[in-house]
């Protein structure tokens, strides 16, 4: 990755930071993106020290806000002439339906709309060989409900529900994006990281668990990191690092890769053209 420039969203902790660590170790000029400037700069200092790569820079933006994403794209364009890799790692899970200041359901705004917008805003920097890697997560199975993408009819707060719905939606959006940017020489692929104990899921409030599971929640939180192993977060970053850097996937686009860096089958609901079109139209409307 010497001579390459990468941007990883949600990279001040968890899988995103390990993805940044992996790419920086390979020599990439690495931009970390987080919401908190203090935490972002601390992560950048840590990775510069750990990897010996001085070309690690912290940026800040709230990826759930379109105005922040446009500002970020302008700031990055002022700093670099080219972006070789965009890893849309940032994600969120909420125990109840919340909306952003722009009136968008929070999980959809972060997990789906942000990758859609950043890919578009940064397309001028990515043209001619750039790679976009979008992360799915949770249990990306089941069906996409085109009438409930913003949880306007029904919201279930546990992580195996609306969160998964948004992760299916980002997969559908990614397929459509891959088709639309192919003429610009940009590839778009989706990575599944597997499960890991990250700050995001460790800090879920008790209300995020269904009532029947709440008595067991403290045990799940305690046993989770131990069952997964101390290197689970690093392992979960492998598929992202692979899609961002490997020559084996140069020119590959519109593909889905599992946690073992192997091509996997898309869920049938993601392949449904009507679902892809519905998600795309919604993203276009919400970006303003």
GROMACS .gro file of C-alpha atoms in nm:
model
  288
    1UNK     CA    1   0.000   0.000   0.000
    2UNK     CA    2   0.301   0.232  -0.028
    3UNK     CA    3   0.192   0.542  -0.218
    4UNK     CA    4  -0.178   0.466  -0.159
    5UNK     CA    5  -0.419   0.688   0.034
    6UNK     CA    6  -0.709   0.545   0.235
    7UNK     CA    7  -0.998   0.680   0.442
    8UNK     CA    8  -1.168   0.461   0.703
    9UNK     CA    9  -1.485   0.583   0.873
   10UNK     CA   10  -1.557   0.487   1.232
   11UNK     CA   11  -1.188   0.418   1.285
   12UNK     CA   12  -1.122   0.556   1.633
   13UNK     CA   13  -1.195   0.216   1.788
   14UNK     CA   14  -1.307  -0.139   1.727
   15UNK     CA   15  -1.293  -0.297   1.382
   16UNK     CA   16  -1.236   0.036   1.211
   17UNK     CA   17  -0.922   0.110   1.410
   18UNK     CA   18  -0.786  -0.239   1.342
   19UNK     CA   19  -0.858  -0.190   0.972
   20UNK     CA   20  -0.664   0.137   0.985
   21UNK     CA   21  -0.383  -0.037   1.172
   22UNK     CA   22  -0.363  -0.308   0.907
   23UNK     CA   23  -0.355  -0.067   0.613
   24UNK     CA   24  -0.111   0.170   0.783
   25UNK     CA   25   0.118  -0.125   0.857
   26UNK     CA   26   0.115  -0.199   0.485
   27UNK     CA   27   0.240   0.155   0.422
   28UNK     CA   28  -0.078   0.343   0.329
   29UNK     CA   29  -0.129   0.712   0.396
   30UNK     CA   30  -0.422   0.669   0.632
   31UNK     CA   31  -0.702   0.904   0.730
   32UNK     CA   32  -0.901   0.808   1.039
   33UNK     CA   33  -1.252   0.944   1.074
   34UNK     CA   34  -1.440   0.978   1.400
   35UNK     CA   35  -1.697   1.204   1.563
   36UNK     CA   36  -1.488   1.306   1.865
   37UNK     CA   37  -1.174   1.504   1.771
   38UNK     CA   38  -0.994   1.414   2.095
   39UNK     CA   39  -1.056   1.044   2.052
   40UNK     CA   40  -0.968   1.057   1.682
   41UNK     CA   41  -0.635   1.228   1.748
   42UNK     CA   42  -0.556   0.981   2.028
   43UNK     CA   43  -0.620   0.691   1.789
   44UNK     CA   44  -0.397   0.849   1.526
   45UNK     CA   45  -0.114   0.895   1.780
   46UNK     CA   46  -0.148   0.536   1.894
   47UNK     CA   47  -0.136   0.397   1.541
   48UNK     CA   48   0.157   0.616   1.439
   49UNK     CA   49   0.352   0.479   1.735
   50UNK     CA   50   0.243   0.117   1.687
   51UNK     CA   51   0.296   0.096   1.311
   52UNK     CA   52   0.591   0.330   1.265
   53UNK     CA   53   0.393   0.498   0.987
   54UNK     CA   54   0.389   0.878   1.034
   55UNK     CA   55   0.129   0.929   0.760
   56UNK     CA   56  -0.176   0.875   0.980
   57UNK     CA   57  -0.412   1.171   1.019
   58UNK     CA   58  -0.729   1.219   1.221
   59UNK     CA   59  -1.039   1.379   1.069
   60UNK     CA   60  -1.373   1.444   1.237
   61UNK     CA   61  -1.730   1.434   1.112
   62UNK     CA   62  -2.068   1.301   1.215
   63UNK     CA   63  -2.139   1.055   0.935
   64UNK     CA   64  -2.512   1.065   1.010
   65UNK     CA   65  -2.525   1.429   0.890
   66UNK     CA   66  -2.513   1.498   0.513
   67UNK     CA   67  -2.373   1.848   0.577
   68UNK     CA   68  -2.081   1.698   0.769
   69UNK     CA   69  -2.012   1.450   0.490
   70UNK     CA   70  -2.003   1.725   0.228
   71UNK     CA   71  -1.765   1.928   0.445
   72UNK     CA   72  -1.546   1.620   0.493
   73UNK     CA   73  -1.528   1.558   0.118
   74UNK     CA   74  -1.423   1.918   0.057
   75UNK     CA   75  -1.161   1.902   0.332
   76UNK     CA   76  -1.014   1.580   0.196
   77UNK     CA   77  -1.004   1.717  -0.159
   78UNK     CA   78  -0.801   2.010  -0.026
   79UNK     CA   79  -0.552   1.768   0.131
   80UNK     CA   80  -0.504   1.501  -0.136
   81UNK     CA   81  -0.521   1.473  -0.512
   82UNK     CA   82  -0.638   1.114  -0.506
   83UNK     CA   83  -0.811   0.863  -0.278
   84UNK     CA   84  -0.732   0.498  -0.347
   85UNK     CA   85  -0.958   0.334  -0.091
   86UNK     CA   86  -1.271   0.433   0.101
   87UNK     CA   87  -1.372   0.192   0.378
   88UNK     CA   88  -1.723   0.268   0.506
   89UNK     CA   89  -1.687   0.101   0.844
   90UNK     CA   90  -1.888   0.336   1.069
   91UNK     CA   91  -2.207   0.183   1.203
   92UNK     CA   92  -2.452   0.219   1.486
   93UNK     CA   93  -2.714   0.013   1.665
   94UNK     CA   94  -2.989   0.176   1.873
   95UNK     CA   95  -3.230   0.023   2.127
   96UNK     CA   96  -3.520   0.240   2.011
   97UNK     CA   97  -3.619   0.441   1.707
   98UNK     CA   98  -3.429   0.769   1.699
   99UNK     CA   99  -3.402   1.031   1.429
  100UNK     CA  100  -3.113   1.259   1.342
  101UNK     CA  101  -3.134   1.638   1.332
  102UNK     CA  102  -3.219   1.594   0.963
  103UNK     CA  103  -3.517   1.376   1.048
  104UNK     CA  104  -3.369   1.046   0.927
  105UNK     CA  105  -3.389   0.725   1.129
  106UNK     CA  106  -3.046   0.711   1.295
  107UNK     CA  107  -2.938   0.360   1.198
  108UNK     CA  108  -3.033   0.408   0.834
  109UNK     CA  109  -2.856   0.745   0.830
  110UNK     CA  110  -2.528   0.598   0.957
  111UNK     CA  111  -2.534   0.246   0.816
  112UNK     CA  112  -2.678   0.312   0.468
  113UNK     CA  113  -2.704   0.680   0.377
  114UNK     CA  114  -2.349   0.767   0.488
  115UNK     CA  115  -2.178   0.508   0.262
  116UNK     CA  116  -2.407   0.616  -0.024
  117UNK     CA  117  -2.319   0.983   0.022
  118UNK     CA  118  -1.947   0.944   0.084
  119UNK     CA  119  -1.906   0.724  -0.221
  120UNK     CA  120  -2.072   0.991  -0.431
  121UNK     CA  121  -1.902   1.293  -0.275
  122UNK     CA  122  -1.557   1.133  -0.302
  123UNK     CA  123  -1.606   0.985  -0.648
  124UNK     CA  124  -1.388   1.253  -0.817
  125UNK     CA  125  -1.095   1.144  -0.596
  126UNK     CA  126  -1.162   0.772  -0.649
  127UNK     CA  127  -1.194   0.770  -1.028
  128UNK     CA  128  -0.955   0.547  -1.218
  129UNK     CA  129  -0.893   0.250  -0.992
  130UNK     CA  130  -1.030   0.349  -0.652
  131UNK     CA  131  -1.188   0.091  -0.424
  132UNK     CA  132  -1.494   0.130  -0.203
  133UNK     CA  133  -1.541  -0.125   0.074
  134UNK     CA  134  -1.875  -0.121   0.256
  135UNK     CA  135  -1.924  -0.325   0.572
  136UNK     CA  136  -2.228  -0.528   0.652
  137UNK     CA  137  -2.267  -0.692   0.992
  138UNK     CA  138  -2.492  -0.854   1.247
  139UNK     CA  139  -2.686  -1.136   1.081
  140UNK     CA  140  -2.748  -1.008   0.727
  141UNK     CA  141  -3.023  -1.252   0.637
  142UNK     CA  142  -3.397  -1.232   0.597
  143UNK     CA  143  -3.579  -0.992   0.373
  144UNK     CA  144  -3.572  -0.624   0.294
  145UNK     CA  145  -3.904  -0.459   0.371
  146UNK     CA  146  -3.927  -0.168   0.123
  147UNK     CA  147  -4.211  -0.014   0.321
  148UNK     CA  148  -4.023  -0.007   0.650
  149UNK     CA  149  -3.668   0.100   0.564
  150UNK     CA  150  -3.680   0.386   0.814
  151UNK     CA  151  -3.863   0.176   1.074
  152UNK     CA  152  -4.163   0.399   1.017
  153UNK     CA  153  -4.411   0.114   1.064
  154UNK     CA  154  -4.226  -0.113   1.304
  155UNK     CA  155  -3.906  -0.090   1.506
  156UNK     CA  156  -3.745  -0.368   1.705
  157UNK     CA  157  -3.447  -0.241   1.900
  158UNK     CA  158  -3.249  -0.558   1.958
  159UNK     CA  159  -2.945  -0.596   1.738
  160UNK     CA  160  -3.100  -0.884   1.539
  161UNK     CA  161  -3.369  -0.668   1.380
  162UNK     CA  162  -3.364  -0.311   1.252
  163UNK     CA  163  -2.985  -0.314   1.263
  164UNK     CA  164  -2.983  -0.620   1.038
  165UNK     CA  165  -3.240  -0.455   0.814
  166UNK     CA  166  -3.007  -0.161   0.754
  167UNK     CA  167  -2.719  -0.397   0.686
  168UNK     CA  168  -2.923  -0.573   0.419
  169UNK     CA  169  -3.011  -0.231   0.278
  170UNK     CA  170  -2.646  -0.123   0.254
  171UNK     CA  171  -2.573  -0.443   0.064
  172UNK     CA  172  -2.853  -0.367  -0.182
  173UNK     CA  173  -2.729  -0.008  -0.217
  174UNK     CA  174  -2.374  -0.132  -0.278
  175UNK     CA  175  -2.480  -0.352  -0.568
  176UNK     CA  176  -2.651  -0.058  -0.735
  177UNK     CA  177  -2.353   0.165  -0.665
  178UNK     CA  178  -2.112  -0.086  -0.819
  179UNK     CA  179  -2.308  -0.080  -1.145
  180UNK     CA  180  -2.323   0.298  -1.157
  181UNK     CA  181  -1.954   0.372  -1.095
  182UNK     CA  182  -1.803   0.091  -1.303
  183UNK     CA  183  -1.759   0.331  -1.596
  184UNK     CA  184  -1.535   0.546  -1.374
  185UNK     CA  185  -1.302   0.256  -1.293
  186UNK     CA  186  -1.419   0.238  -0.932
  187UNK     CA  187  -1.496  -0.094  -0.761
  188UNK     CA  188  -1.751  -0.144  -0.483
  189UNK     CA  189  -1.753  -0.457  -0.268
  190UNK     CA  190  -1.907  -0.559   0.064
  191UNK     CA  191  -1.718  -0.717   0.354
  192UNK     CA  192  -1.865  -0.921   0.636
  193UNK     CA  193  -1.636  -0.891   0.940
  194UNK     CA  194  -1.773  -1.165   1.161
  195UNK     CA  195  -1.845  -1.114   1.529
  196UNK     CA  196  -1.626  -0.930   1.776
  197UNK     CA  197  -1.666  -0.760   2.110
  198UNK     CA  198  -1.635  -0.390   2.023
  199UNK     CA  199  -1.712  -0.074   2.220
  200UNK     CA  200  -2.028  -0.037   2.013
  201UNK     CA  201  -2.187  -0.364   2.117
  202UNK     CA  202  -2.037  -0.377   2.468
  203UNK     CA  203  -2.199  -0.044   2.552
  204UNK     CA  204  -2.548  -0.138   2.438
  205UNK     CA  205  -2.795  -0.041   2.713
  206UNK     CA  206  -3.006  -0.306   2.882
  207UNK     CA  207  -3.309  -0.178   2.691
  208UNK     CA  208  -3.145  -0.300   2.369
  209UNK     CA  209  -3.210  -0.658   2.475
  210UNK     CA  210  -3.556  -0.819   2.456
  211UNK     CA  211  -3.710  -0.854   2.801
  212UNK     CA  212  -3.666  -1.232   2.800
  213UNK     CA  213  -3.286  -1.194   2.748
  214UNK     CA  214  -3.221  -0.909   2.991
  215UNK     CA  215  -3.138  -1.129   3.294
  216UNK     CA  216  -2.864  -1.293   3.088
  217UNK     CA  217  -2.727  -0.968   2.938
  218UNK     CA  218  -2.450  -0.917   3.200
  219UNK     CA  219  -2.328  -1.273   3.142
  220UNK     CA  220  -2.335  -1.225   2.766
  221UNK     CA  221  -2.128  -0.910   2.802
  222UNK     CA  222  -1.877  -1.082   3.029
  223UNK     CA  223  -1.848  -1.408   2.833
  224UNK     CA  224  -1.859  -1.252   2.484
  225UNK     CA  225  -1.503  -1.116   2.471
  226UNK     CA  226  -1.367  -1.432   2.634
  227UNK     CA  227  -1.546  -1.671   2.401
  228UNK     CA  228  -1.448  -1.472   2.092
  229UNK     CA  229  -1.086  -1.435   2.200
  230UNK     CA  230  -0.868  -1.133   2.256
  231UNK     CA  231  -0.779  -1.106   1.887
  232UNK     CA  232  -1.139  -1.117   1.764
  233UNK     CA  233  -1.145  -0.749   1.665
  234UNK     CA  234  -0.824  -0.783   1.468
  235UNK     CA  235  -0.964  -1.093   1.295
  236UNK     CA  236  -1.284  -0.904   1.215
  237UNK     CA  237  -1.084  -0.644   1.024
  238UNK     CA  238  -0.924  -0.896   0.788
  239UNK     CA  239  -1.194  -0.893   0.522
  240UNK     CA  240  -1.185  -0.512   0.504
  241UNK     CA  241  -0.806  -0.501   0.482
  242UNK     CA  242  -0.813  -0.773   0.216
  243UNK     CA  243  -1.065  -0.593  -0.005
  244UNK     CA  244  -0.881  -0.264   0.041
  245UNK     CA  245  -0.533  -0.392  -0.040
  246UNK     CA  246  -0.513  -0.732  -0.205
  247UNK     CA  247  -0.407  -0.753  -0.572
  248UNK     CA  248  -0.628  -1.063  -0.593
  249UNK     CA  249  -0.941  -0.847  -0.599
  250UNK     CA  250  -0.814  -0.575  -0.829
  251UNK     CA  251  -1.095  -0.504  -1.075
  252UNK     CA  252  -1.345  -0.718  -0.882
  253UNK     CA  253  -1.668  -0.531  -0.816
  254UNK     CA  254  -2.021  -0.599  -0.698
  255UNK     CA  255  -1.906  -0.888  -0.481
  256UNK     CA  256  -1.971  -0.997  -0.123
  257UNK     CA  257  -1.690  -1.144   0.087
  258UNK     CA  258  -1.720  -1.332   0.417
  259UNK     CA  259  -1.501  -1.306   0.726
  260UNK     CA  260  -1.257  -1.556   0.574
  261UNK     CA  261  -1.202  -1.326   0.273
  262UNK     CA  262  -1.392  -1.564   0.046
  263UNK     CA  263  -1.663  -1.468  -0.200
  264UNK     CA  264  -2.006  -1.543  -0.058
  265UNK     CA  265  -2.358  -1.556  -0.198
  266UNK     CA  266  -2.569  -1.243  -0.173
  267UNK     CA  267  -2.891  -1.286   0.028
  268UNK     CA  268  -3.182  -1.328  -0.218
  269UNK     CA  269  -3.353  -1.014  -0.088
  270UNK     CA  270  -3.043  -0.810  -0.175
  271UNK     CA  271  -3.043  -0.941  -0.532
  272UNK     CA  272  -3.404  -0.833  -0.584
  273UNK     CA  273  -3.389  -0.543  -0.832
  274UNK     CA  274  -3.702  -0.383  -0.689
  275UNK     CA  275  -3.541  -0.373  -0.344
  276UNK     CA  276  -3.220  -0.225  -0.484
  277UNK     CA  277  -3.416   0.045  -0.665
  278UNK     CA  278  -3.625   0.129  -0.359
  279UNK     CA  279  -3.319   0.167  -0.135
  280UNK     CA  280  -3.143   0.376  -0.401
  281UNK     CA  281  -3.436   0.614  -0.447
  282UNK     CA  282  -3.468   0.662  -0.072
  283UNK     CA  283  -3.097   0.743  -0.039
  284UNK     CA  284  -3.120   0.993  -0.323
  285UNK     CA  285  -3.414   1.164  -0.156
  286UNK     CA  286  -3.257   1.174   0.190
  287UNK     CA  287  -2.922   1.314   0.087
  288UNK     CA  288  -3.096   1.646   0.007
   0.00000   0.00000   0.00000
